[in-house]
Structure formats: C-alpha cells, structure tokens
Coordinates of C-alpha atoms in Angstrom, one line a residue:
X1 CA -17.7 30.2 85.8
X2 CA -20.5 32.0 83.8
X3 CA -19.6 34.9 81.5
X4 CA -21.9 37.2 83.6
X5 CA -20.2 36.4 86.8
X6 CA -16.8 37.0 85.3
X7 CA -17.8 40.4 84.1
X8 CA -19.3 41.2 87.5
X9 CA -16.2 40.2 89.3
X10 CA -14.1 42.5 87.2
X11 CA -16.0 45.5 88.6
X12 CA -15.4 47.5 91.7
X13 CA -17.6 47.2 94.7
X14 CA -19.0 50.7 94.3
X15 CA -19.8 50.0 90.6
X16 CA -21.6 46.8 91.7
X17 CA -23.7 48.9 94.2
X18 CA -24.6 51.3 91.4
X19 CA -25.7 48.5 89.2
X20 CA -27.7 46.9 92.0
X21 CA -29.7 50.2 92.3
X22 CA -30.0 50.6 88.6
X23 CA -31.4 47.1 88.2
X24 CA -33.5 47.4 91.3
X25 CA -31.8 44.4 92.9
X26 CA -33.3 43.5 96.3
X27 CA -30.0 43.3 98.0
X28 CA -29.7 46.1 100.6
X29 CA -26.5 46.7 98.6
X30 CA -24.5 49.1 100.6
X31 CA -24.4 46.6 103.4
X32 CA -22.9 43.8 101.4
X33 CA -19.4 42.6 100.6
X34 CA -18.3 42.5 97.0
X35 CA -18.7 38.7 96.8
X36 CA -22.3 39.1 98.1
X37 CA -23.1 41.7 95.5
X38 CA -21.6 39.6 92.7
X39 CA -23.7 36.6 93.9
X40 CA -26.9 38.6 94.1
X41 CA -26.5 40.3 90.7
X42 CA -25.4 37.0 89.1
X43 CA -28.6 35.3 90.3
X44 CA -30.9 38.2 89.2
X45 CA -32.6 37.3 86.0
X46 CA -33.1 40.8 84.9
X47 CA -29.3 41.3 84.7
X48 CA -28.9 39.4 81.6
X49 CA -25.5 39.9 80.0
X50 CA -26.9 41.7 77.0
X51 CA -28.7 44.1 79.3
X52 CA -25.7 44.5 81.7
X53 CA -22.9 45.2 79.2
X54 CA -24.3 48.4 77.6
X55 CA -24.3 49.9 81.1
X56 CA -20.5 49.6 81.4
X57 CA -18.0 52.2 80.2
X58 CA -15.5 51.3 77.5
X59 CA -12.7 51.0 80.1
X60 CA -14.9 48.7 82.3
X61 CA -15.5 46.6 79.2
X62 CA -11.8 46.3 78.4
X63 CA -11.2 45.2 82.0
X64 CA -14.0 42.6 81.6
X65 CA -12.5 41.3 78.4
X66 CA -9.1 40.9 80.1
X67 CA -10.7 39.1 83.0
X68 CA -12.4 36.8 80.5
X69 CA -9.2 36.0 78.7
X70 CA -10.4 37.9 75.6
X71 CA -8.8 40.4 73.4
X72 CA -9.1 43.8 75.2
X73 CA -8.2 45.9 72.2
X74 CA -10.7 48.1 70.3
X75 CA -12.1 51.5 70.5
X76 CA -15.8 50.9 70.2
X77 CA -18.0 49.7 73.0
X78 CA -20.1 47.6 70.4
X79 CA -16.9 45.6 69.5
X80 CA -16.1 44.9 73.1
X81 CA -19.7 43.9 73.9
X82 CA -19.9 41.5 70.9
X83 CA -16.7 40.0 72.0
X84 CA -18.0 39.4 75.6
X85 CA -21.3 38.1 74.2
X86 CA -19.4 35.7 72.0
X87 CA -21.3 36.9 68.8
X88 CA -18.3 36.4 66.6
X89 CA -18.4 40.0 65.5
X90 CA -15.9 41.2 68.1
X91 CA -12.9 41.7 65.9
X92 CA -10.7 44.6 66.6
X93 CA -11.8 48.0 65.3
X94 CA -8.8 48.4 63.0
X95 CA -9.8 45.3 61.0
X96 CA -13.4 46.4 60.8
X97 CA -12.6 49.9 59.6
X98 CA -10.8 48.5 56.5
X99 CA -14.2 47.5 55.1
X100 CA -15.9 50.7 56.3
X101 CA -15.4 53.8 54.2
X102 CA -17.6 55.9 56.5
X103 CA -16.2 57.5 59.6
X104 CA -19.7 57.9 61.2
X105 CA -20.1 57.5 64.9
X106 CA -21.2 54.0 65.8
X107 CA -24.6 53.4 67.3
X108 CA -24.9 52.6 71.0
X109 CA -25.1 48.9 71.7
X110 CA -28.4 48.2 73.4
X111 CA -30.6 50.3 75.7
X112 CA -28.9 52.2 78.5
X113 CA -30.3 53.1 81.9
X114 CA -27.6 55.8 82.4
X115 CA -29.2 59.3 82.6
X116 CA -27.4 61.9 80.6
X117 CA -28.1 65.6 80.5
X118 CA -29.3 66.7 77.1
X119 CA -27.7 70.0 75.8
X120 CA -30.3 72.4 74.5
X121 CA -30.0 73.4 70.8
X122 CA -29.1 76.9 71.8
X123 CA -26.0 75.6 73.7
X124 CA -24.6 73.7 70.7
X125 CA -21.0 75.0 70.6
X126 CA -17.8 74.4 68.8
X127 CA -16.4 71.4 70.8
X128 CA -16.0 69.3 67.7
X129 CA -15.3 72.1 65.3
X130 CA -11.9 73.0 66.8
X131 CA -9.3 71.2 68.8
X132 CA -9.5 71.9 72.6
X133 CA -7.6 75.0 73.5
X134 CA -4.0 74.2 74.5
X135 CA -3.2 74.7 78.1
X136 CA -0.1 76.3 79.6
X137 CA 2.9 74.1 80.0
X138 CA 3.5 72.5 83.4
X139 CA 6.0 75.1 84.5
X140 CA 5.3 78.6 86.0
X141 CA 5.3 81.7 83.9
X142 CA 8.8 82.6 85.0
X143 CA 10.2 79.2 83.9
X144 CA 11.0 78.0 87.3
X145 CA 10.8 74.3 86.5
X146 CA 8.3 71.6 87.0
X147 CA 5.5 71.8 89.5
X148 CA 6.2 70.7 93.0
X149 CA 3.9 70.3 96.0
X150 CA 5.4 73.4 97.7
X151 CA 4.9 75.5 94.5
X152 CA 1.3 74.2 94.1
X153 CA 0.5 75.0 97.7
X154 CA 1.9 78.4 97.6
X155 CA 0.2 79.0 94.2
X156 CA -3.3 77.9 95.5
X157 CA -3.0 79.9 98.7
X158 CA -2.1 82.9 96.6
X159 CA -5.5 82.9 95.0
X160 CA -6.8 84.0 98.4
X161 CA -4.8 87.3 98.1
X162 CA -6.8 88.2 95.1
X163 CA -10.1 87.9 97.0
X164 CA -8.9 89.8 100.1
X165 CA -11.2 92.8 100.6
X166 CA -13.9 91.5 98.2
X167 CA -15.3 88.8 100.6
X168 CA -14.9 87.6 104.1
X169 CA -11.9 85.4 104.7
X170 CA -14.2 82.6 106.1
X171 CA -15.8 82.4 102.6
X172 CA -12.7 82.2 100.5
X173 CA -12.7 78.4 100.5
X174 CA -16.1 78.0 98.7
X175 CA -14.9 80.0 95.7
X176 CA -11.3 78.9 95.4
X177 CA -12.2 75.2 95.9
X178 CA -14.9 75.5 93.2
X179 CA -12.5 77.1 90.7
X180 CA -9.7 74.6 91.6
X181 CA -12.1 71.6 91.0
X182 CA -13.5 73.1 87.8
X183 CA -9.9 73.7 86.5
X184 CA -8.9 70.1 87.4
X185 CA -12.0 68.5 85.8
X186 CA -11.5 70.5 82.5
X187 CA -7.7 69.9 82.3
X188 CA -8.2 66.1 82.8
X189 CA -11.0 66.0 80.3
X190 CA -8.7 67.7 77.7
X191 CA -5.9 65.3 78.5
X192 CA -8.4 62.3 78.0
X193 CA -9.7 63.8 74.8
X194 CA -6.2 64.1 73.3
X195 CA -5.3 60.6 74.3
X196 CA -8.6 59.2 72.8
X197 CA -8.1 61.3 69.6
X198 CA -4.6 60.0 69.2
X199 CA -5.9 56.4 69.7
X200 CA -9.1 56.6 67.6
X201 CA -8.5 59.5 65.1
X202 CA -12.2 60.3 65.6
X203 CA -13.0 63.6 67.4
X204 CA -16.6 62.9 68.1
X205 CA -15.8 59.5 69.6
X206 CA -12.9 61.0 71.6
X207 CA -15.5 63.4 73.2
X208 CA -18.0 60.7 74.0
X209 CA -18.9 61.0 77.7
X210 CA -18.3 57.2 78.1
X211 CA -14.6 57.9 77.3
X212 CA -14.2 60.2 80.3
X213 CA -14.2 60.0 84.1
X214 CA -16.4 63.1 84.2
X215 CA -18.3 64.7 81.3
X216 CA -17.7 68.3 80.4
X217 CA -20.7 69.5 78.4
X218 CA -20.3 71.4 75.1
X219 CA -19.5 75.1 75.6
X220 CA -18.9 74.7 79.3
X221 CA -15.2 74.0 79.6
X222 CA -12.6 76.2 81.2
X223 CA -11.4 77.3 77.8
X224 CA -15.0 78.2 76.8
X225 CA -15.4 80.4 79.9
X226 CA -12.1 82.1 79.1
X227 CA -13.4 83.3 75.8
X228 CA -15.6 85.7 77.6
X229 CA -14.3 89.1 79.0
X230 CA -17.7 90.4 80.3
X231 CA -20.2 88.7 82.5
X232 CA -17.6 86.1 83.5
X233 CA -19.4 85.2 86.7
X234 CA -22.6 84.3 84.7
X235 CA -20.6 82.0 82.5
X236 CA -18.9 80.3 85.4
X237 CA -22.2 79.6 87.1
X238 CA -23.6 78.2 83.9
X239 CA -20.6 75.9 83.5
X240 CA -20.9 74.6 87.1
X241 CA -24.6 73.9 86.7
X242 CA -24.1 72.1 83.4
X243 CA -21.4 69.9 84.8
X244 CA -23.5 69.0 87.7
X245 CA -26.4 68.2 85.4
X246 CA -24.2 66.0 83.2
X247 CA -22.6 64.1 86.1
X248 CA -24.9 62.5 88.6
X249 CA -22.0 61.9 91.0
X250 CA -21.2 65.7 91.0
X251 CA -24.7 67.0 91.7
X252 CA -24.4 69.6 94.4
X253 CA -20.6 69.6 94.5
X254 CA -20.4 73.3 93.4
X255 CA -22.8 74.0 96.3
X256 CA -24.4 77.5 96.1
X257 CA -21.2 79.3 95.0
X258 CA -22.4 82.3 93.0
X259 CA -19.8 84.2 91.0
X260 CA -22.6 86.2 89.3
X261 CA -22.6 88.9 91.9
X262 CA -20.8 91.9 90.4
X263 CA -20.4 93.7 93.7
X264 CA -18.4 90.9 95.0
X265 CA -16.9 89.7 91.8
X266 CA -16.5 92.4 89.1
X267 CA -15.1 91.1 85.9
X268 CA -11.7 92.6 86.7
X269 CA -11.4 90.4 89.8
X270 CA -12.6 87.3 88.1
X271 CA -10.2 87.8 85.1
X272 CA -7.4 88.2 87.6
X273 CA -8.5 85.1 89.5
X274 CA -8.8 82.9 86.3
X275 CA -5.4 84.1 85.0
X276 CA -3.9 83.1 88.4
X277 CA -5.4 79.6 88.1
X278 CA -4.0 79.3 84.5
X279 CA -0.5 79.5 85.7
X280 CA -0.3 75.7 86.2
X281 CA -1.9 72.9 84.2
X282 CA -3.6 70.3 86.3
X283 CA -3.6 67.2 84.1
X284 CA -2.7 63.8 85.4
X285 CA 0.6 64.1 83.5
X286 CA 1.4 67.2 85.5
X287 CA 0.1 66.6 88.9
X288 CA -1.1 63.2 90.3
X289 CA -3.9 62.7 92.7
X290 CA -1.6 62.5 95.7
X291 CA 0.0 65.8 95.0
X292 CA -3.2 67.6 94.2
X293 CA -5.0 66.0 97.2
X294 CA -2.1 67.0 99.6
X295 CA -2.3 70.5 98.2
X296 CA -6.1 70.5 98.8
X297 CA -5.6 69.3 102.3
X298 CA -3.0 72.1 102.9
X299 CA -5.6 74.7 101.7
X300 CA -8.2 73.3 104.0
X301 CA -5.9 73.7 106.9
X302 CA -4.9 77.2 105.8
X303 CA -8.6 78.2 105.5
X304 CA -9.4 76.8 108.8
X305 CA -6.6 78.8 110.4
X306 CA -7.8 81.9 108.6
X307 CA -11.4 81.4 109.5
X308 CA -10.5 81.1 113.3
X309 CA -13.4 79.8 115.4
X310 CA -15.4 78.8 112.2
X311 CA -12.5 76.7 111.1
X312 CA -13.4 74.0 113.6
X313 CA -16.7 73.4 111.9
X314 CA -15.0 71.7 109.0
X315 CA -11.4 70.8 110.0
X316 CA -9.8 68.7 112.8
X317 CA -6.1 69.3 113.2
X318 CA -4.3 66.6 111.2
X319 CA -2.2 65.1 114.0
X320 CA -5.2 64.6 116.2
X321 CA -6.9 62.7 113.4
X322 CA -3.6 60.7 112.9
X323 CA -3.7 59.8 116.6
X324 CA -7.2 58.4 116.4
X325 CA -6.4 56.4 113.2
X326 CA -3.1 55.0 114.7
X327 CA -5.2 53.7 117.6
X328 CA -8.0 52.2 115.4
X329 CA -5.5 50.6 113.0
X330 CA -7.7 50.1 109.9
X331 CA -6.9 47.2 107.7
X332 CA -7.5 46.4 104.0
X333 CA -11.1 45.8 102.8
X334 CA -12.6 47.5 105.9
X335 CA -15.6 49.8 105.9
X336 CA -14.9 53.2 107.5
X337 CA -17.6 55.7 108.6
X338 CA -17.5 59.3 109.9
X339 CA -21.0 60.5 110.8
X340 CA -19.8 64.2 111.0
X341 CA -17.2 64.1 108.3
X342 CA -16.6 67.8 107.6
X343 CA -14.0 68.1 104.8
X344 CA -13.3 64.4 104.9
X345 CA -9.9 64.6 106.7
X346 CA -10.6 61.6 109.0
X347 CA -11.7 59.3 106.2
X348 CA -8.6 60.4 104.1
X349 CA -6.3 59.7 107.0
X350 CA -7.4 56.0 107.1
X351 CA -6.3 55.9 103.4
X352 CA -3.0 57.5 104.3
X353 CA -2.6 55.0 107.1
X354 CA -2.8 52.1 104.8
X355 CA -0.4 53.8 102.3
X356 CA 2.2 54.3 105.1
X357 CA 2.0 50.7 106.0
X358 CA 2.4 49.4 102.4
X359 CA -1.2 48.2 102.2
X360 CA -3.8 48.7 99.4
X361 CA -5.8 51.9 100.5
X362 CA -8.3 51.4 97.6
X363 CA -9.6 48.3 99.3
X364 CA -11.3 50.5 101.8
X365 CA -14.9 51.6 101.4
X366 CA -15.5 55.1 102.9
X367 CA -18.8 56.4 104.2
X368 CA -19.7 59.8 105.6
X369 CA -22.5 62.2 106.4
X370 CA -22.2 66.0 106.7
X371 CA -25.0 68.4 107.6
X372 CA -23.5 71.6 106.1
X373 CA -23.9 71.8 102.3
X374 CA -20.8 73.8 101.6
X375 CA -18.7 71.5 103.8
X376 CA -20.2 68.4 102.2
X377 CA -19.1 69.8 98.8
X378 CA -15.6 70.5 100.1
X379 CA -15.5 66.8 101.3
X380 CA -16.6 65.5 97.9
X381 CA -14.1 67.6 96.1
X382 CA -11.4 66.5 98.5
X383 CA -12.1 62.8 97.8
X384 CA -12.4 63.3 94.0
X385 CA -9.1 65.2 93.9
X386 CA -7.5 62.3 95.8
X387 CA -8.9 60.1 93.0
X388 CA -11.1 58.3 95.4
X389 CA -14.4 57.4 93.8
X390 CA -15.4 54.5 96.1
X391 CA -16.9 56.7 98.8
X392 CA -20.5 57.3 99.9
X393 CA -20.8 60.9 101.4
X394 CA -24.4 61.9 102.2
X395 CA -25.9 65.1 103.2
X396 CA -28.1 65.5 106.2
X397 CA -28.4 65.8 110.0
X398 CA -26.9 62.5 111.3
X399 CA -28.8 62.5 114.6
X400 CA -32.2 63.5 113.1
X401 CA -31.9 61.9 109.7
X402 CA -29.1 59.3 109.3
X403 CA -28.6 58.4 105.6
X404 CA -26.6 55.1 105.7
X405 CA -29.5 52.7 106.3
X406 CA -30.3 49.0 105.6
X407 CA -33.2 46.7 105.8
X408 CA -36.8 46.9 104.7
X409 CA -37.7 50.6 104.1
X410 CA -34.4 51.6 105.6
X411 CA -35.4 50.9 109.2
X412 CA -31.9 49.9 110.4
X413 CA -28.5 51.5 110.5
X414 CA -25.6 50.3 108.5
X415 CA -22.7 48.9 110.6
X416 CA -19.0 49.4 110.0
X417 CA -15.6 48.1 110.9
X418 CA -14.3 51.5 112.0
X419 CA -16.1 54.6 113.0
X420 CA -14.4 57.9 113.8
X421 CA -15.6 61.5 114.2
X422 CA -15.0 64.9 115.8
X423 CA -18.7 66.0 116.3
X424 CA -19.5 69.6 117.5
X425 CA -18.8 70.0 121.2
X426 CA -21.7 70.2 123.5
X427 CA -24.2 70.8 120.7
X428 CA -27.5 72.3 121.9
X429 CA -30.8 71.7 120.1
X430 CA -29.4 68.5 118.7
X431 CA -32.8 66.8 118.5
X432 CA -33.6 65.7 122.0
X433 CA -37.3 66.1 121.2
X434 CA -37.1 63.2 118.7
X435 CA -35.1 61.0 121.0
X436 CA -37.2 61.6 124.1
X437 CA -40.1 59.7 122.6
X438 CA -37.7 56.8 121.7
X439 CA -35.3 56.9 118.8
X440 CA -36.6 54.9 115.9
X441 CA -33.2 53.4 115.2
X442 CA -32.7 52.3 118.8
X443 CA -29.6 54.5 119.3
X444 CA -30.8 55.6 122.8
X445 CA -30.1 52.2 124.3
X446 CA -28.2 53.8 127.2
X447 CA -30.5 56.8 127.6
X448 CA -31.4 60.2 126.2
X449 CA -28.7 62.9 126.6
X450 CA -29.5 66.3 128.0
X451 CA -31.0 68.9 125.7
X452 CA -28.0 71.2 125.8
X453 CA -25.3 68.4 125.5
X454 CA -25.5 66.4 122.3
X455 CA -22.1 64.7 122.8
X456 CA -23.3 61.3 124.0
X457 CA -26.0 61.3 121.4
X458 CA -23.3 61.2 118.7
X459 CA -21.4 58.6 120.7
X460 CA -24.5 56.3 121.0
X461 CA -25.1 56.8 117.2
X462 CA -21.5 55.7 116.6
X463 CA -21.8 52.7 118.9
X464 CA -25.0 51.6 117.1
X465 CA -23.1 51.9 113.8
X466 CA -20.4 49.4 114.8
X467 CA -20.5 45.8 113.6
X468 CA -19.6 42.9 115.9
X469 CA -15.8 43.5 115.6
X470 CA -16.0 47.3 115.2
X471 CA -14.0 50.0 116.9
X472 CA -14.7 53.7 117.3
X473 CA -12.7 56.7 118.1
X474 CA -14.3 60.1 118.9
X475 CA -13.1 63.5 120.1
X476 CA -15.1 64.8 123.0
X477 CA -15.1 67.5 125.6
X478 CA -13.9 66.4 129.1
X479 CA -17.4 67.1 130.5
X480 CA -18.7 63.8 129.2
X481 CA -16.3 61.9 131.4
X482 CA -17.8 63.2 134.8
X483 CA -21.1 64.9 134.3
X484 CA -23.9 63.2 136.2
X485 CA -27.6 62.8 135.4
X486 CA -28.5 61.4 132.1
X487 CA -24.9 61.4 130.9
X488 CA -23.8 59.5 134.0
X489 CA -26.5 56.9 133.2
X490 CA -25.2 56.5 129.6
X491 CA -21.6 56.1 130.8
X492 CA -22.7 53.5 133.3
X493 CA -24.5 51.5 130.6
X494 CA -21.6 51.6 128.2
X495 CA -19.2 50.6 130.9
X496 CA -21.3 47.7 132.1
X497 CA -21.5 46.5 128.5
X498 CA -17.7 46.7 128.4
X499 CA -17.6 48.9 125.3
X500 CA -15.1 51.5 126.5
X501 CA -11.5 50.5 125.9
X502 CA -9.6 53.8 126.6
X503 CA -9.7 57.4 127.4
X504 CA -6.9 59.6 126.2
X505 CA -6.7 63.2 127.7
X506 CA -5.3 65.8 125.2
X507 CA -3.5 69.0 125.7
X508 CA -5.5 72.3 125.8
X509 CA -5.9 74.6 122.8
X510 CA -5.4 72.0 120.1
X511 CA -8.7 72.8 118.2
X512 CA -10.0 75.8 116.3
X513 CA -12.7 77.6 118.1
X514 CA -12.0 76.4 121.6
X515 CA -9.2 76.5 124.1
X516 CA -10.6 73.8 126.4
X517 CA -8.8 70.5 126.6
X518 CA -10.5 67.5 124.9
X519 CA -10.3 63.8 125.1
X520 CA -10.5 60.8 122.8
X521 CA -12.9 58.0 123.7
X522 CA -12.0 54.7 122.2
X523 CA -14.7 51.9 122.2
X524 CA -14.4 48.3 121.0
X525 CA -17.1 45.7 120.5
X526 CA -14.4 43.0 120.3
X527 CA -11.9 43.8 123.0
X528 CA -8.8 41.6 123.2
X529 CA -9.0 39.1 126.1
X530 CA -6.6 41.0 128.3
X531 CA -8.6 44.2 127.9
X532 CA -11.9 42.9 128.9
X533 CA -13.4 44.4 132.1
X534 CA -10.8 47.1 132.0
X535 CA -10.3 50.7 130.8
X536 CA -7.0 52.4 130.0
X537 CA -6.6 56.0 131.1
X538 CA -3.9 58.1 129.4
X539 CA -2.8 61.5 130.8
X540 CA -1.7 63.2 127.6
X541 CA -2.1 66.9 128.5
X542 CA 1.6 67.4 128.4
X543 CA 2.1 65.8 125.1
X544 CA 2.1 68.9 122.8
X545 CA 4.2 71.5 121.1
X546 CA 3.3 74.9 122.6
X547 CA 2.4 77.5 120.0
X548 CA 1.8 81.2 120.1
X549 CA -1.9 81.0 119.2
X550 CA -2.6 77.3 119.1
X551 CA -0.9 74.2 120.4
X552 CA -0.1 71.3 118.2
X553 CA 0.8 67.6 118.4
X554 CA 4.1 66.5 116.9
X555 CA 4.7 63.0 115.4
X556 CA 6.6 62.2 118.5
X557 CA 3.5 63.1 120.7
X558 CA 1.3 61.0 118.5
X559 CA 3.6 58.0 118.6
X560 CA 3.8 58.1 122.4
X561 CA 0.1 58.3 122.9
X562 CA -0.7 55.6 120.3
X563 CA 1.9 53.4 121.7
X564 CA 0.4 53.7 125.2
X565 CA -3.0 52.6 123.7
X566 CA -1.5 49.6 122.0
X567 CA 0.6 48.5 124.9
X568 CA -2.3 48.8 127.3
X569 CA -0.2 48.7 130.5
X570 CA 0.7 51.0 133.3
X571 CA 3.3 53.7 133.0
X572 CA 3.9 56.0 136.1
X573 CA 2.3 59.5 135.9
X574 CA 1.2 58.8 132.3
X575 CA -1.2 55.9 131.9
X576 CA -3.0 53.3 133.9
X577 CA -5.2 50.3 133.3
X578 CA -8.2 50.2 135.7
X579 CA -10.6 47.4 136.5
X580 CA -14.3 48.2 136.1
X581 CA -14.8 47.4 139.8
X582 CA -12.7 50.4 140.7
X583 CA -14.6 52.6 138.2
X584 CA -17.9 51.4 139.7
X585 CA -16.7 52.5 143.1
X586 CA -16.1 55.9 141.7
X587 CA -19.8 56.0 140.5
X588 CA -18.7 55.3 136.9
X589 CA -16.8 58.6 136.7
X590 CA -14.2 58.6 134.0
X591 CA -12.2 61.7 135.0
X592 CA -8.6 60.8 134.2
X593 CA -7.2 62.5 137.3
X594 CA -9.1 60.0 139.5
X595 CA -7.0 57.1 138.1
X596 CA -3.7 58.5 136.9
X597 CA -1.7 60.1 139.8
X598 CA 0.4 62.9 138.3
X599 CA 1.4 64.6 141.6
X600 CA 5.2 64.6 142.5
X601 CA 6.1 62.2 145.3
X602 CA 7.0 63.8 148.6
X603 CA 10.5 63.2 149.7
X604 CA 11.0 60.8 152.6
X605 CA 12.4 62.6 155.8
X606 CA 14.7 61.0 158.4
X607 CA 13.6 62.9 161.5
X608 CA 16.8 62.1 163.6
X609 CA 19.1 63.3 160.8
X610 CA 17.1 66.5 160.3
X611 CA 17.0 67.2 164.1
X612 CA 20.8 66.8 164.2
X613 CA 21.1 69.3 161.3
X614 CA 18.8 71.7 163.1
X615 CA 20.9 71.6 166.4
X616 CA 24.1 72.2 164.5
X617 CA 22.5 75.3 162.8
X618 CA 21.4 76.6 166.2
X619 CA 24.9 76.3 167.6
X620 CA 26.3 78.1 164.6
X621 CA 23.7 80.8 165.2
X622 CA 24.6 81.2 168.9
X623 CA 28.3 81.4 168.1
X624 CA 27.8 84.1 165.5
X625 CA 25.6 86.0 167.9
X626 CA 28.1 85.9 170.6
X627 CA 30.9 87.1 168.3
X628 CA 28.7 90.0 167.0
X629 CA 28.0 91.2 170.6
X630 CA 31.7 91.2 171.4
X631 CA 32.4 93.4 168.5
X632 CA 29.7 95.8 169.6
X633 CA 31.1 96.1 173.1
X634 CA 34.6 96.9 171.7
X635 CA 33.0 99.7 169.7
X636 CA 31.1 101.0 172.7
X637 CA 27.8 100.1 171.0
X638 CA 26.6 97.8 173.8
X639 CA 23.5 98.3 175.8
X640 CA 23.7 101.3 178.2
X641 CA 23.5 100.6 182.0

C-alpha cells in the first residue's frame, strides 16, 4: 500500500471531503463513501504527499504516523511530515533540540491551503506575554462538590432569570446559547494550551492554531473580555466576530446576537451574566461532551416550553423523536438527513440510538438543512457541544433551494439511508409557484401540492432524498391522510409505488404551538417481503401521559408503538395490516379510523332469556301494585264511589 493511501485512510470521512474540496477533486465528494474518497484522492496527481501532509493538523499527522507504523512522538509538524516522507530527518524533537540552542518557532512545512484570519496590528495583545488566566475550579462557589448534570442544567437555566425583564423570553436562547458556546470554546482552548505548554515548554507553539480544535484569536478570549468593566457588549461582539473569522467551521454560528445594545444589555446586566457563567469551568476535564450536550438539549426543551407556540419552530418533543428513530433503526456507517433540522434533535437522537445499542455513533454521517439563521446556529452549537464534527448542516429553504446536491453543477439531490423530519404543519407560501412549472430536481413526481398545504411537498422531497434501501419517518398533520384533490393524487401515486409502510396516529396536544393530533408517516424503498403491498395502521391516540398544559409520550408509550411497527401484525383495537386493494377501494384514503375498529363490541342478547326476565319483572310489579292498593283501602284512601 502506498504511503499516500495509508495517510488518507487514517483520516475521517469528513476530513477527506474537506481535502477533496481543497484540492478541487472531481469526486462529488459528499455523495461518496470513505473508501471511494480515499481511492479518488489517492489517484489524483495533485494530491502528492508533500502537498497533502502540510494540510493536516499535528494530531492528524500523529495518527498517520501510527497507521504507517512510524514513531508518532514529536511536537513539531515538520518532524512528523519528514518522518512520513521518509526524509530521514524525522527524529523526535527532543533529540533535535539538544543541537539547537535557539527556542525560535519552527517554520511551517510547505505551503498551506488553509485560510487563517490575520489579526490586525492594533489587535496584538498579551496572549503570549502572560499565562492564560486561571479559571474557577470545577466546583460551585459554595463548595458543593463536583459538577453534575443536574447542577449544570439548573445553573444554565438560571442564566435566564438574569435576563427576565430585559428581553422577551422567546429570545433568551440566542444570548444564553451564544455565551455558553463562547465559554466552552475558551475553556477548552485554555485546557489545550496548558497541555501543549506542559508537553512542549514553548508558549508560542502551544498557542499555534494547529494545536487546537478551534482557534481563539489574540485578545478575544473569555478572560480578555472579563478585563473590561465598561462597553462589555462591544467586546463580546468583537470576540464573537473574531472567532468566526478565525474558524471557517464556525462562520455564522453566533448568528446576529448583538450584546452591544445598552438598553437591553447595560454593563450591570452583562457583568452579572458573565459572573454567573464563571461559576463553573467547562473544560473537557470538568464536563465531557455527553454531559454538556445533554444539558444543552435540556436548555432547548426549556426554552421551547418558555416560548410557547414559537417553541415548535425549533424543537420536537424528545419522545416523539425517539419513536421515529426506534422505527427507523439506524445502523453504523449510515447517512442520516433531516431537511428541516431545527435545533438538531432528530439527528442527535440517531446518535443516542446507536449509543443505547452499544454501537459506534461516530460512524454515522449527519446532514441537515435549516432555513432560520438563529435556529441553524443553535443546531451547529448543539452538535459541536456533543463533540460531533462530522456533520454537514446547511442554511436555506429546503423546498426552494436544497443544499445537499450531487452531480454536474449540482443538478441532483443527494440520497441517504435514513431521512427524518418534523416540517412545519400545513405551511402556506411554501413555493408552489416554483413547483407548478415543474420542480428542477424532479421532486414533484406524484404531483404539485396545494398552495396552502406544503406538507406533501416536504414528503416528496424526503422520498426523492432516499437511496435504494432508504427509509423515512416524518411528523405530519392528519389532514394529509384524507384530503382530496392534489394531495389525494400524491397519496395514490406513493401507494401505487408501494412506498408507504406505516401510519402511526399520535395523541393530541403533544407538540408546541398546536393541540391537533398528528401522525407519523413511515416510508420504505426496500420493504421486507412480508410488508410489500401492505400498509400498517396504528391507532396510537390513547398512548400518552396526560399533562396540565401539554401531553407527553412515556418510554412505555414509545416502546408499544415502536413494537407495533416492528411486529407488523394485527392487534385488536390498536393496529392492523391492510392490503393495498382495500385501501384502493377506499379511494386511497389513509384515515386510520377507516381501518382500525376501536368501537366497543355490542353485547350479544338472548331474546328468550330477556323476555323471561321481563315477564318476571311485570309479575313483581303487579303484585306490588295489588299490595299497595290493599293498604290504601284499609286506610280509607281508596277511590270514592
């Protein structure tokens, strides 16, 4: 095996995709497997090893050395690169240093395509003049012990109390999430800096951007902002912008959060807010990605609840998402896509599903698209805080401008193993004008939905995004099951192509912003043999825990509904497998009540027995009446003559 191929195989699929773009490889990279990317890049002449290696980080070079059976020690990229090139100069750094009296920073090995933000001279700060400011210990100010998930959740939600009265509750999330992410980035950077400093003994090298997951520019760290007691919002904004400029992956992640509005955020409020966030340190040693990610998910749910109707725009109740994922059963190495990904909860639940089943969640490749800028940013932060870098989340209107494309000039849609979504219910002005003339991606195969109901436009986009073995699960209003006209035509086409595998009816009042009952539509391009030509209907409206303001699904509810889907067999008053012939006789109507009889059975009556009972009752009545008349005569109360 060539040295170049070995190096390429040591990289992640996402890193290979980045390199394919950097080297302008004609691969249509996001549609390819890791093996195909390795093959394509290995064959490409312009990816000579001496050009490729300088593009890699120090950690990537170490991994490549290990894969190549070489010594992986050393603190300079140049040493690791020489070792991989077989130049004979790749001795460990400690040995080379003995002959070098100078502690000067080594030159970069070869040209680099990586774009790095250049800090203006006016911004030169004291990053290398002093050690990074020490952070508070990983215990709260009252000495209540180590950080737990419950403490972290309570602490983060407490930040909202500081903002109450200053801004609308529906806007809390933008500012609190921004500060949380900023604090996490800076704490981890300091942790990495101290580790590198301990390893290298060279402060400048320890601060090299290549040594860090994310770069924090000079003068823009959390500790730098905390040096200011006035115009705090201005310094926060400047730090956010500098971090985005220095990290291409983070561009736009702080959205349009503006702390430099003194009517909303006077310095006293910001000082209080920053002090609150300093209560806990958020280094990897103090809080791992799972804990921080879970706390972030908790915050998203709390903000959705606080925002009321608006909460449904970015959050789907966790147990509804779990139900869909339990039905889709994602497996290792699959591609997962959510075309209306909101805050990323559905994508993350596929990761959690693999974790619960003892599989490797990092083998998944996640894709998403979100129209709302602020919600897109929340999703990006959510994934980063879960330490998930292998995700491709794009911004834009999925129906008008899908972003995950393949082929020459991006004329085709990418296809995926699993697609899942909770698109906005009955969206009007969804883009019918563009589809009426014929959708350029061929998503209107079964017809163009009505102007005021975009539900089946999203469904058709999802169907078009399935590969040959793909499955999809989508939350929809019940109207799509029985409305006629264009929607009836679309249903008919999908049924005739045997795409629809199941319809699961859900309880009412499960979602933020609407009390109407919804359903889950499950489609499969590769139905099991016993499921072909059939649709499973599940009457799940009684599966819920009733709440004061909103109903919820319990784990028990989820298990029963998912089990019904997997078993795919009749269960009285709950679910039924129906042949397409019967559905066709019902004019392709998918209303669950047409197929699952939930009425109580009438008790069978034996007429002869009941007549005998009636005669006995009549005799008892006659006897009682005669007795009463006798008493009345004795008392002189009878009828007068």
